[in-house]
Tab-separated table of C-alpha atoms and ligand atoms in Angstrom:
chain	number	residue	atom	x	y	z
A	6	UNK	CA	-2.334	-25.024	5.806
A	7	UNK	CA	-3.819	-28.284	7.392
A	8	UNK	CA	-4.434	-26.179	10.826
A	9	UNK	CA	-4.532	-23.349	12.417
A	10	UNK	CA	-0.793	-22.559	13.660
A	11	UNK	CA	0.103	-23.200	17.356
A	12	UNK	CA	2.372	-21.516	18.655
A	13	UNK	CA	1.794	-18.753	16.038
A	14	UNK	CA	4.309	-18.879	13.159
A	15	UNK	CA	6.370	-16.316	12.064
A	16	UNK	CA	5.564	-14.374	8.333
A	17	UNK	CA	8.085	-16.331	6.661
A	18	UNK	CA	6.448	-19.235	7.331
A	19	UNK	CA	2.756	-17.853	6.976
A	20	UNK	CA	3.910	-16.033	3.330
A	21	UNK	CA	4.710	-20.170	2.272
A	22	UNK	CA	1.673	-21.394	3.170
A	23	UNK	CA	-1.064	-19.227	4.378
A	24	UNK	CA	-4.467	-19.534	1.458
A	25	UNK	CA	-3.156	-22.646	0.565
A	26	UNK	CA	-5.228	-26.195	0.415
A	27	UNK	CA	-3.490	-28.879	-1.746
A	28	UNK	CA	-6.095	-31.162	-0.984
A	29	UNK	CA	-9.036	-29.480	-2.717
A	30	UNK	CA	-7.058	-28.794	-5.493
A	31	UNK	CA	-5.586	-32.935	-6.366
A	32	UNK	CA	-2.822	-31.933	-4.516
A	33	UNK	CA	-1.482	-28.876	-6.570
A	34	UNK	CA	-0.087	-26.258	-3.754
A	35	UNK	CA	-1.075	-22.982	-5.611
A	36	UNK	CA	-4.554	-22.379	-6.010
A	37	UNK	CA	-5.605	-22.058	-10.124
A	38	UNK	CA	-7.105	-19.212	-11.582
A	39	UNK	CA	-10.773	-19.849	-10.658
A	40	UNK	CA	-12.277	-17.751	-14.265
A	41	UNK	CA	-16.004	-17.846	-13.483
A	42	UNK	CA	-19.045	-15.520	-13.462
A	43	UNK	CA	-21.935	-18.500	-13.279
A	44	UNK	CA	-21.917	-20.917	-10.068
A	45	UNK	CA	-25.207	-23.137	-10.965
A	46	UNK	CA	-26.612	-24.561	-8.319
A	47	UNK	CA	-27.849	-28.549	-7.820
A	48	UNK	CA	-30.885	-28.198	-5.906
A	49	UNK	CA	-33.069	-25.438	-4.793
A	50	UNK	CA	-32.296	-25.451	-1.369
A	51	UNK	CA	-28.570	-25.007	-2.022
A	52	UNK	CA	-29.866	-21.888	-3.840
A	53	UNK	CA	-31.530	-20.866	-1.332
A	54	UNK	CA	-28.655	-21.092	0.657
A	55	UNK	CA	-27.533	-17.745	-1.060
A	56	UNK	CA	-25.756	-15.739	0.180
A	57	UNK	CA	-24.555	-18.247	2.418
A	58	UNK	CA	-23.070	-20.556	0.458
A	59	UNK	CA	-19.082	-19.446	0.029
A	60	UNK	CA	-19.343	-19.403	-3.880
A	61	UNK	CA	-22.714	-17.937	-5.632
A	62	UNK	CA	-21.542	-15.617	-8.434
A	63	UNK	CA	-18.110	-14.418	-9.991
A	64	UNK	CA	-17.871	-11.104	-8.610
A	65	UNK	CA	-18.514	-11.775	-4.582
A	66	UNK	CA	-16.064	-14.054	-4.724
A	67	UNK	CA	-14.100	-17.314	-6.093
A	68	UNK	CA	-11.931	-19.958	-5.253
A	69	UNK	CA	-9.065	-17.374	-6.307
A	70	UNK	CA	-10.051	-14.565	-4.447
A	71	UNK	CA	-10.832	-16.570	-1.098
A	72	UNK	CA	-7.155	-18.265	-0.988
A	73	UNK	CA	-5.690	-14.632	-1.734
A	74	UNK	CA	-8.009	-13.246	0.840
A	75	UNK	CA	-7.351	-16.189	3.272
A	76	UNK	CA	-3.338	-15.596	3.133
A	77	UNK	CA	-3.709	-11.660	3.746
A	78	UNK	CA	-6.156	-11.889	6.587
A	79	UNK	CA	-3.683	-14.493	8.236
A	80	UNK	CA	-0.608	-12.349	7.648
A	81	UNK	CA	-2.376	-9.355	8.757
A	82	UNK	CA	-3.660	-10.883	11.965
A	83	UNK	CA	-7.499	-9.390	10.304
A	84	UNK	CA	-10.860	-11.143	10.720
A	85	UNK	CA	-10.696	-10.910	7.099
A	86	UNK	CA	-9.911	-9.376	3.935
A	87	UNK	CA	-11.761	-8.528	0.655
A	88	UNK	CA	-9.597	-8.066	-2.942
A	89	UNK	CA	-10.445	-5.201	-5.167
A	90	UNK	CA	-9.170	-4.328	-8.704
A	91	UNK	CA	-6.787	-2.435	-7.958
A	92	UNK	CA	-5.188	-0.211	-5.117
A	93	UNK	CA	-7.279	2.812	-5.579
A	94	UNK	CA	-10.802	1.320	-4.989
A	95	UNK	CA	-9.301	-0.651	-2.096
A	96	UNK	CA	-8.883	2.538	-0.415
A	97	UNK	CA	-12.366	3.616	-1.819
A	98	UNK	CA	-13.943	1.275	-0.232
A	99	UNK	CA	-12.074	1.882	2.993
A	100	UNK	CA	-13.646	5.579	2.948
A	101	UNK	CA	-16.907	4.577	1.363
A	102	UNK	CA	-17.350	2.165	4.069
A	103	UNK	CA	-17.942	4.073	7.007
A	104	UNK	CA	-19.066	7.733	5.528
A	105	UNK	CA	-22.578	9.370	4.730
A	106	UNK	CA	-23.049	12.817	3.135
A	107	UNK	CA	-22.222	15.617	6.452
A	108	UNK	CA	-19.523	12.953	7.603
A	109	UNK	CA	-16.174	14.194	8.039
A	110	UNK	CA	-13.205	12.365	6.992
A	111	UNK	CA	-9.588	13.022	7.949
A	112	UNK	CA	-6.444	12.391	5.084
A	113	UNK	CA	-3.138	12.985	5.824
A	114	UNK	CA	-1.602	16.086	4.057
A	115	UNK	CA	1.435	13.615	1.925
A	116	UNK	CA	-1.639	11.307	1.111
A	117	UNK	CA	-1.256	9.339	-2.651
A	118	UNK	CA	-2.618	11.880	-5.048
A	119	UNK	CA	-5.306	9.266	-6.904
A	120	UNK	CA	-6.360	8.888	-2.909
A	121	UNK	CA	-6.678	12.505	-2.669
A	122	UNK	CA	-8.114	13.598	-5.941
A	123	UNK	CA	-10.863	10.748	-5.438
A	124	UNK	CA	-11.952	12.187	-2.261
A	125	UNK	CA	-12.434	15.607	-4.143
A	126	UNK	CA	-14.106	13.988	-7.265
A	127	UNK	CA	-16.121	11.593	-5.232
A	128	UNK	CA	-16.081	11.786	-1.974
A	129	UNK	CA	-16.882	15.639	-1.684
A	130	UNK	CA	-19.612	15.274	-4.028
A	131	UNK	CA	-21.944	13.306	-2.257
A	132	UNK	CA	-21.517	15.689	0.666
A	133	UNK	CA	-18.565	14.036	2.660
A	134	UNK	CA	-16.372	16.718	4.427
A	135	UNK	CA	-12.736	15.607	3.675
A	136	UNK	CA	-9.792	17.718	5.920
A	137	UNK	CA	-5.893	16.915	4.943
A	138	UNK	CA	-3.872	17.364	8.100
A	139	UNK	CA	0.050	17.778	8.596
A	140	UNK	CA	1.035	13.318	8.559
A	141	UNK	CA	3.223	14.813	11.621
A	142	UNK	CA	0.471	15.920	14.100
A	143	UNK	CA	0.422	12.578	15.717
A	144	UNK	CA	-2.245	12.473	19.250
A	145	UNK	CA	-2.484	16.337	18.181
A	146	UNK	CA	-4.827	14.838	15.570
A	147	UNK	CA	-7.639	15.258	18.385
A	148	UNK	CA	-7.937	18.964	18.311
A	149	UNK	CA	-9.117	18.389	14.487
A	150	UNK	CA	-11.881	15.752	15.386
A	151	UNK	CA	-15.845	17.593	15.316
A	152	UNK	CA	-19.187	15.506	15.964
A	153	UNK	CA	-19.108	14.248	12.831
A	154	UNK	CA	-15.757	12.772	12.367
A	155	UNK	CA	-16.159	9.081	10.912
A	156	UNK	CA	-12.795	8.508	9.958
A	157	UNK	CA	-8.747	8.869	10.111
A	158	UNK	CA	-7.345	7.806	7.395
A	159	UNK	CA	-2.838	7.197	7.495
A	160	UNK	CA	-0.529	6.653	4.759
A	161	UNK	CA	2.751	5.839	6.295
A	162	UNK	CA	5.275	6.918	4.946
A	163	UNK	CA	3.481	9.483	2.660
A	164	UNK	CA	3.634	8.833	-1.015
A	165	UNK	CA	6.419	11.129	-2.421
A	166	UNK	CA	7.372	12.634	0.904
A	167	UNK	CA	7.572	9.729	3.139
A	168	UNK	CA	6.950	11.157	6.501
A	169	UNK	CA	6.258	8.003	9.129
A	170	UNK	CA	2.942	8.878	10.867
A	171	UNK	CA	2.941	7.991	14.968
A	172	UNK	CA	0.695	5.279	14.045
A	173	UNK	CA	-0.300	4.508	17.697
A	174	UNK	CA	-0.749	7.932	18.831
A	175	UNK	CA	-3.090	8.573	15.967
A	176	UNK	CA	-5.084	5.498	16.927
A	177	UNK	CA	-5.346	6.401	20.641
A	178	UNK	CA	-6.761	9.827	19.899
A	179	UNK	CA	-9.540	8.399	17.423
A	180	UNK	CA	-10.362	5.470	20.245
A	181	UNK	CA	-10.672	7.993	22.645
A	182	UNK	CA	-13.447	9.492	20.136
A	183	UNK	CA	-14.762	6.706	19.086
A	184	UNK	CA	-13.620	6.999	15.425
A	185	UNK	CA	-12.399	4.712	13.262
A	186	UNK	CA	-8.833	4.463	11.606
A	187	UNK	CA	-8.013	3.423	8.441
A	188	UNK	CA	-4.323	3.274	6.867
A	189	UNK	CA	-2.219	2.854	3.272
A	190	UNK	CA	-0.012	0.154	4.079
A	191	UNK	CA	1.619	-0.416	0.554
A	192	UNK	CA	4.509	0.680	0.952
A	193	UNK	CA	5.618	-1.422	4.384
A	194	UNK	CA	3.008	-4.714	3.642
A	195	UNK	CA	2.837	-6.867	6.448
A	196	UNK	CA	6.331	-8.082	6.142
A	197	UNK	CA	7.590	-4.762	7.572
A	198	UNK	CA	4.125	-3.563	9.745
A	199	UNK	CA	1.050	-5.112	11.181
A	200	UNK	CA	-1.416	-2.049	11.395
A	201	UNK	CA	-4.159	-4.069	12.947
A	202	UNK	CA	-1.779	-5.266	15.893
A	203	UNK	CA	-0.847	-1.889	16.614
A	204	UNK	CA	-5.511	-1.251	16.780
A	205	UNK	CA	-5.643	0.526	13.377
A	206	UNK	CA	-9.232	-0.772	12.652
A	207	UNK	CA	-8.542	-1.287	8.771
A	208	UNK	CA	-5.567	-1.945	6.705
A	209	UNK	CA	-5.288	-1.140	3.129
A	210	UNK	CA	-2.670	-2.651	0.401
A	211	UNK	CA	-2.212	-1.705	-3.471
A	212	UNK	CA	-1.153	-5.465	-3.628
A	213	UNK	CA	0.093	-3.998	-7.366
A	214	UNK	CA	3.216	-2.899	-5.742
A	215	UNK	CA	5.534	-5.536	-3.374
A	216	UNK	CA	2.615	-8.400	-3.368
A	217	UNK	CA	2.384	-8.532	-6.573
A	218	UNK	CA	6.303	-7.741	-7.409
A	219	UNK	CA	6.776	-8.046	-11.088
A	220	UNK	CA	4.919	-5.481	-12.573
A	221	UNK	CA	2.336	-7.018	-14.331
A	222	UNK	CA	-1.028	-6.937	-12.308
A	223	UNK	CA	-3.410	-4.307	-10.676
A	224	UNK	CA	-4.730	-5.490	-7.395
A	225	UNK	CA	-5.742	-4.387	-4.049
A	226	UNK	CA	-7.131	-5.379	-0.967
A	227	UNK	CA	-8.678	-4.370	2.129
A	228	UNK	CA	-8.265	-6.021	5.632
A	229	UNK	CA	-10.438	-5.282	8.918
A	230	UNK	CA	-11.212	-6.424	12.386
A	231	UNK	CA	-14.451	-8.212	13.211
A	232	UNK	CA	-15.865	-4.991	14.066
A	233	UNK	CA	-15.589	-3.376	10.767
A	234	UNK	CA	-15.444	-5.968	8.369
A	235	UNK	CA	-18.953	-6.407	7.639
A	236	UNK	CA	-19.017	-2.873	6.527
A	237	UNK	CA	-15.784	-3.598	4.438
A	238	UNK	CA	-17.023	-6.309	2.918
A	239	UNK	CA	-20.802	-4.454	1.838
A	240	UNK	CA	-19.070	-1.772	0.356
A	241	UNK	CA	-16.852	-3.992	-1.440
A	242	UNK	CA	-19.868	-6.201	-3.004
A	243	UNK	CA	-21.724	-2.778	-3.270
A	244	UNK	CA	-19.354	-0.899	-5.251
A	245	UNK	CA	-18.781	-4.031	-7.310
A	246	UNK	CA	-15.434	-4.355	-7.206
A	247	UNK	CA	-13.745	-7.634	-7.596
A	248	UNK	CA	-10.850	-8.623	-9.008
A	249	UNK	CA	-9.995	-10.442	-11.753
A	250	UNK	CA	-8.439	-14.256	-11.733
A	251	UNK	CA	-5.348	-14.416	-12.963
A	252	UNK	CA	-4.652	-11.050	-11.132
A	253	UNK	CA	-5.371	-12.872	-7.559
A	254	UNK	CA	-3.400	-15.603	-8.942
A	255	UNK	CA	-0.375	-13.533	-9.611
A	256	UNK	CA	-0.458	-12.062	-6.477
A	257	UNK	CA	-1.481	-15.121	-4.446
A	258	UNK	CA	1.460	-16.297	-6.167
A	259	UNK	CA	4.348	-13.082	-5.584
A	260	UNK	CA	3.391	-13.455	-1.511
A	261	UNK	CA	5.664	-16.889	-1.663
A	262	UNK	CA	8.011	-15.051	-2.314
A	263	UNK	CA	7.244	-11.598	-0.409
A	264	UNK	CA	9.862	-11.709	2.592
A	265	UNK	CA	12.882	-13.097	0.528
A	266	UNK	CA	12.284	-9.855	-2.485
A	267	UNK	CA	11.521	-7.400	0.651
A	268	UNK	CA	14.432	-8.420	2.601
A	269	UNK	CA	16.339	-7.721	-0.692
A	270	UNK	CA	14.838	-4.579	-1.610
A	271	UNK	CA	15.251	-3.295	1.531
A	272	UNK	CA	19.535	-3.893	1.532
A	273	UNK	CA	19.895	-2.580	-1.382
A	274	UNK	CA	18.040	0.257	-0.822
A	275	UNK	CA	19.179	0.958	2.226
A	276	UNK	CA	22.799	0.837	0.431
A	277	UNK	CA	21.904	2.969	-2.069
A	278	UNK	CA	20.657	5.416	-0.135
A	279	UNK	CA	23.120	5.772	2.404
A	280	UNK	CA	25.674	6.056	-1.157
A	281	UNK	CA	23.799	9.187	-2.389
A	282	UNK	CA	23.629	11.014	0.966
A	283	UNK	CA	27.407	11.352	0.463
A	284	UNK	CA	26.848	12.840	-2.887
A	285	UNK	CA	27.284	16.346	-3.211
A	286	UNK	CA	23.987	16.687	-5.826
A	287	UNK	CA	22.184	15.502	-3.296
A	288	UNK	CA	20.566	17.499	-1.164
A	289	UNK	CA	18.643	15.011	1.318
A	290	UNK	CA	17.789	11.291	1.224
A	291	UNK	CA	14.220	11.214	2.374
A	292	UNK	CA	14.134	7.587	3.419
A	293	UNK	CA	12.291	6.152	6.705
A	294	UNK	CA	15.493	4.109	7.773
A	295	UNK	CA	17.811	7.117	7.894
A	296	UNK	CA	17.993	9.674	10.252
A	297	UNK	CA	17.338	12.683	8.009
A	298	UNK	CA	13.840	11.297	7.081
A	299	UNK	CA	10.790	12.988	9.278
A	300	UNK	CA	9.613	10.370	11.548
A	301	UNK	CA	12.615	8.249	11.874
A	302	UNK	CA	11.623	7.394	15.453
A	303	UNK	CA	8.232	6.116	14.307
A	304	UNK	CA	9.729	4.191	11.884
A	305	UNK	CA	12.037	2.596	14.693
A	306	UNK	CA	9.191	2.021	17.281
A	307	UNK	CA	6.439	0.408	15.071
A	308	UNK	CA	8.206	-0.913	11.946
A	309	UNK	CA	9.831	-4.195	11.174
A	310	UNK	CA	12.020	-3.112	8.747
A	311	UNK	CA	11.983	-0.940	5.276
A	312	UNK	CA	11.169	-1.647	1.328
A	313	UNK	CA	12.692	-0.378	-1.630
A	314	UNK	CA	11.437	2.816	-2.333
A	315	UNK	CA	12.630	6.404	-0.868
A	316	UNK	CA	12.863	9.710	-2.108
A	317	UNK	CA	16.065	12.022	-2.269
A	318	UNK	CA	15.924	16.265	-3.368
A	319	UNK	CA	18.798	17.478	-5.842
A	320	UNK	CA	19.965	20.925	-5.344
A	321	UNK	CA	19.542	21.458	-8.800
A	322	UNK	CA	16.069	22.409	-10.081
A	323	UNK	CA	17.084	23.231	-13.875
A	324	UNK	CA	14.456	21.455	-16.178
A	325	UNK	CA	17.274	21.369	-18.689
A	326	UNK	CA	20.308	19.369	-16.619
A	327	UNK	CA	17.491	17.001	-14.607
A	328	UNK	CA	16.022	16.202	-18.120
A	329	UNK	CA	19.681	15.139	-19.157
A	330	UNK	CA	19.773	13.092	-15.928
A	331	UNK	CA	16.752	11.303	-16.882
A	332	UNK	CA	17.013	10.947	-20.201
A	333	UNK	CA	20.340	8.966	-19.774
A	334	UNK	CA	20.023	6.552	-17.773
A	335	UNK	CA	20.328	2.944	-18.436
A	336	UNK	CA	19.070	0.605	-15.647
A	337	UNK	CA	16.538	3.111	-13.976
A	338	UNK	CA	13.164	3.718	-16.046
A	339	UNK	CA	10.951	6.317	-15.168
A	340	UNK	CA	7.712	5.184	-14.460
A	341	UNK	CA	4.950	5.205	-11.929
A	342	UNK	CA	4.182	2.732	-9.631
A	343	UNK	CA	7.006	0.521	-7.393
A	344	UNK	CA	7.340	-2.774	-5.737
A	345	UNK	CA	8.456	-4.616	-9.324
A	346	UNK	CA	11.991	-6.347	-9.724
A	347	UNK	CA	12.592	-3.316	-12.024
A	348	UNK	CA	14.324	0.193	-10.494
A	349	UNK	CA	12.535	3.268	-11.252
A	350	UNK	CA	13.622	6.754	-10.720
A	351	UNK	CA	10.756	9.699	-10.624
A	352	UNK	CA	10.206	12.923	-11.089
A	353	UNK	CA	8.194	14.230	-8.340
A	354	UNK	CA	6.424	17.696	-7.354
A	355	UNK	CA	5.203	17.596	-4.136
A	356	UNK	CA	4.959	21.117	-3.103
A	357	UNK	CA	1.530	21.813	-5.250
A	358	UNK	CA	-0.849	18.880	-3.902
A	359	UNK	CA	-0.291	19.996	-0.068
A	360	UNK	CA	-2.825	22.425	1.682
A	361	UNK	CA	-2.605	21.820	5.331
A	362	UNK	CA	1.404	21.866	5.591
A	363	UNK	CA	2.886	23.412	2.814
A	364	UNK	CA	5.990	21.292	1.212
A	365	UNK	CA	9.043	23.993	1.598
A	366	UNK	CA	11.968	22.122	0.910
A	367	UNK	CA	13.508	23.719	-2.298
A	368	UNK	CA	15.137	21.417	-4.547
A	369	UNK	CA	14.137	18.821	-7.292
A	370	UNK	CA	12.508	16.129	-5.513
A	371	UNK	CA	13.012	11.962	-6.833
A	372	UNK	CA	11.117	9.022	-6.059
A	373	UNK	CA	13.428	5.774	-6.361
A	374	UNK	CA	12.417	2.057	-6.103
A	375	UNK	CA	15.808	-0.214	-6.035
A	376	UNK	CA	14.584	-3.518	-7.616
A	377	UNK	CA	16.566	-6.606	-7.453
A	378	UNK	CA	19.236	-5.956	-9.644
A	379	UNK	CA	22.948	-5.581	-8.573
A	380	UNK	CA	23.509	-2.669	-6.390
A	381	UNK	CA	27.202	-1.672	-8.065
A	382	UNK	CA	25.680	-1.291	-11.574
A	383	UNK	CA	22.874	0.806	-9.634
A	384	UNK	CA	25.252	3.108	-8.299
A	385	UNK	CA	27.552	3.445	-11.260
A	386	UNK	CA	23.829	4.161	-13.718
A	387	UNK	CA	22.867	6.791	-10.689
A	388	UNK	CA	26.231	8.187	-10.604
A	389	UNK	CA	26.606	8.991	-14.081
A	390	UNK	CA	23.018	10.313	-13.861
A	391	UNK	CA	24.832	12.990	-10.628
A	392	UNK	CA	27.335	13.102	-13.176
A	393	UNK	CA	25.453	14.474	-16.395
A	394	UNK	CA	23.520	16.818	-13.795
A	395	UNK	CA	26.478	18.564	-12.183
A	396	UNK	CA	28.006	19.077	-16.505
B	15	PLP	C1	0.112	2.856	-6.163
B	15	PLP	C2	-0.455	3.219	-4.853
B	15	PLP	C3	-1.806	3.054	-4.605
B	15	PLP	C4	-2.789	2.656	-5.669
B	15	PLP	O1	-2.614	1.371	-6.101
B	15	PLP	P1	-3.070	0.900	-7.561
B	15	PLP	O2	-2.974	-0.576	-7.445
B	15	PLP	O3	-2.104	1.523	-8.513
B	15	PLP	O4	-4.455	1.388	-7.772
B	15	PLP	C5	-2.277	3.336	-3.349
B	15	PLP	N1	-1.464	3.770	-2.375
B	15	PLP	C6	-0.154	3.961	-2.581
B	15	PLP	C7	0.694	4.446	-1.456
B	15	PLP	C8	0.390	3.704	-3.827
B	15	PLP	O5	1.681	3.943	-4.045
């Protein structure tokens, strides 16, 4: 973009053209893959510019990583935003940033079990106190908050689970406190929520999921105010994670197209899962659009609308009839991950990862992302799937 946007523009318009610079580039609109490690220098006093100087070595930063980094800060309304290798450090450095051994940290309960286990295997280690709390307590979160509380982290909605945290409650407690908030914003990206507008202090995207969008990089990246960036961006640099070229590419690439796949993932999703609440296998549609999905309100009050992915529970629980399920379908993989053209159905087991609020719902629990194809073959794959269950 030639300037910066008055009156502001609206996230279609900043996904088009937010990072890019066709004049530095002879005109080309998307920014190459920058592949470098070595930036040499012409004189000595542009080296001793360093670290001043926007480019000085491969991993604090390229040509591709600033446009990538450029485009999220704009569409996050951030002071800035750093790019990590994947998903999982970007919320490492979120918690590394701001924490020193006989800090305590606050995770939500339904947090994404990689976030969780590397708070145990890391985190805990170097003397970091980490506390889960129910993603439902809301300003209650104050009662939990001791001298030494650095940090709340959110995930909203919860991986698996998909409770939608009262984003602004949360943040009004920790202001009150003086403590900082961090949250997991992969699943809405700022298509469907602006954290930082609503005062969460830093944002935090697996930009392998809906940025990305076709299943074929591992990216993440990490947005703050002025206030907390320069910590962002030292732990960042510290921990040495950058990300690779052709990943930022990729991704700089799938945000051109962000809003049109989102808006689509979203209807047929929300289709979908409105079909298999009628279905007498299942049990409950655990999706932040419907009412039967914990949170509903909070989705309502600070969301912009919903992705792809939602969870239902089967009544069924036999290994036997939900491997038959599985095993037949046609259009649904199983797989981790979500946010790629591609549907995926998963198995999911909440109930053992929780130890603040223990998951009670019985039932065999399914994570489903509903990619872009067309939502009648969908339904007939799932409903066979019901179909094999019930035999
Ligand atoms: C996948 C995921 C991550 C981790 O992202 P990676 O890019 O796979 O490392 C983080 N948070 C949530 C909610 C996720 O689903």
């Amino acid at each position: 973009m030639k300037k910066p946007p008055s009156p502001p523009l609206s996230t279609a318009t900043l996904l088009t053209h937010a990072g890019s610079h066709p004049q530095r580039y002879h005109g080309a609109v998307s920014v190459p893959p920058h592949r470098m490690s070595t930036i040499v220098f012409d004189t000595y006093e542009e080296f001793e510019k360093v670290p001043k100087t926007p480019f000085y070595y491969g991993r604090a930063g390229t040509p591709s990583s600033a446009a990538f980094e450029e485009a999220i800060a704009t569409l996050e309304g951030a002071h800035n935003s750093v790019s990590t290798c994947s998903g999982l450090s970007a919320i490492l450095v979120a918690l590394i940033a701001f924490t020193r051994a006989g800090d305590h940290v606050l995770m939500p309960d339904n947090c994404y079990g990689p976030s969780r286990k590397s708070c145990e295997d890391i985190l805990r280690r170097f003397g970091v106190d980490i506390e889960y709390y129910p993603p439902m307590i809301g300003g209650g979160i104050s009662a939990l908050f001791r001298p030494h509380t650095r940090l709340v982290f959110m995930e909203s909605p919860g991986s698996l689970t998909f409770e939608v945290q009262d984003i602004g409650a949360i943040v009004a407690a920790a202001k009150a406190a003086g403590i900082r908030t961090a949250i997991d914003n992969s699943w809405a990206t700022p298509v469907n929520l602006r954290p930082l507008a609503h005062g969460v202090d830093v944002c935090v995207m697996s930009a392998t999921k809906y940025v990305s969008g076709h299943s074929d990089a591992m990216l993440g990246v990490v947005s703050a105010n002025e206030e907390c960036w320069p910590a962002i961006k030292r732990a960042a640099l510290m921990l040495g994670l950058c990300a690779g070229s052709e990943e930022l590419y990729l991704a700089s690439r799938g945000l051109r197209t962000l809003h049109v796949r989102m808006a689509q993932h979203q209807a047929s999703a929300l289709d979908i899962a409105h079909w298999l609440a009628t279905q007498p296998a299942v049990k409950r549609v655990l999706h932040p659009a419907l009412g039967s999905a914990r949170g509903h309100d909070n989705w309502k009050k600070y969301y912009q609308g919903a992705s792809g992915t939602f969870g239902i529970i089967l009544h069924e629980t036999d290994r036997t009839k939900i491997a038959r399920m599985l095993d037949g379908m046609t259009l649904f993989s199983m797989g981790f991950s979500w946010g790629g053209f591609e549907s995926l159905l998963f198995p999911e087991q909440p109930a053992p990862i929780r130890t603040a609020e223990p998951w009670t719902e019985s039932g065999f629990s399914l994570r489903l992302h509903i990619g872009l194809e067309d939502t009648t073959d969908l339904k007939n794959d799932l409903e066979a799937g019901l179909k094999r269950l019930l035999a």
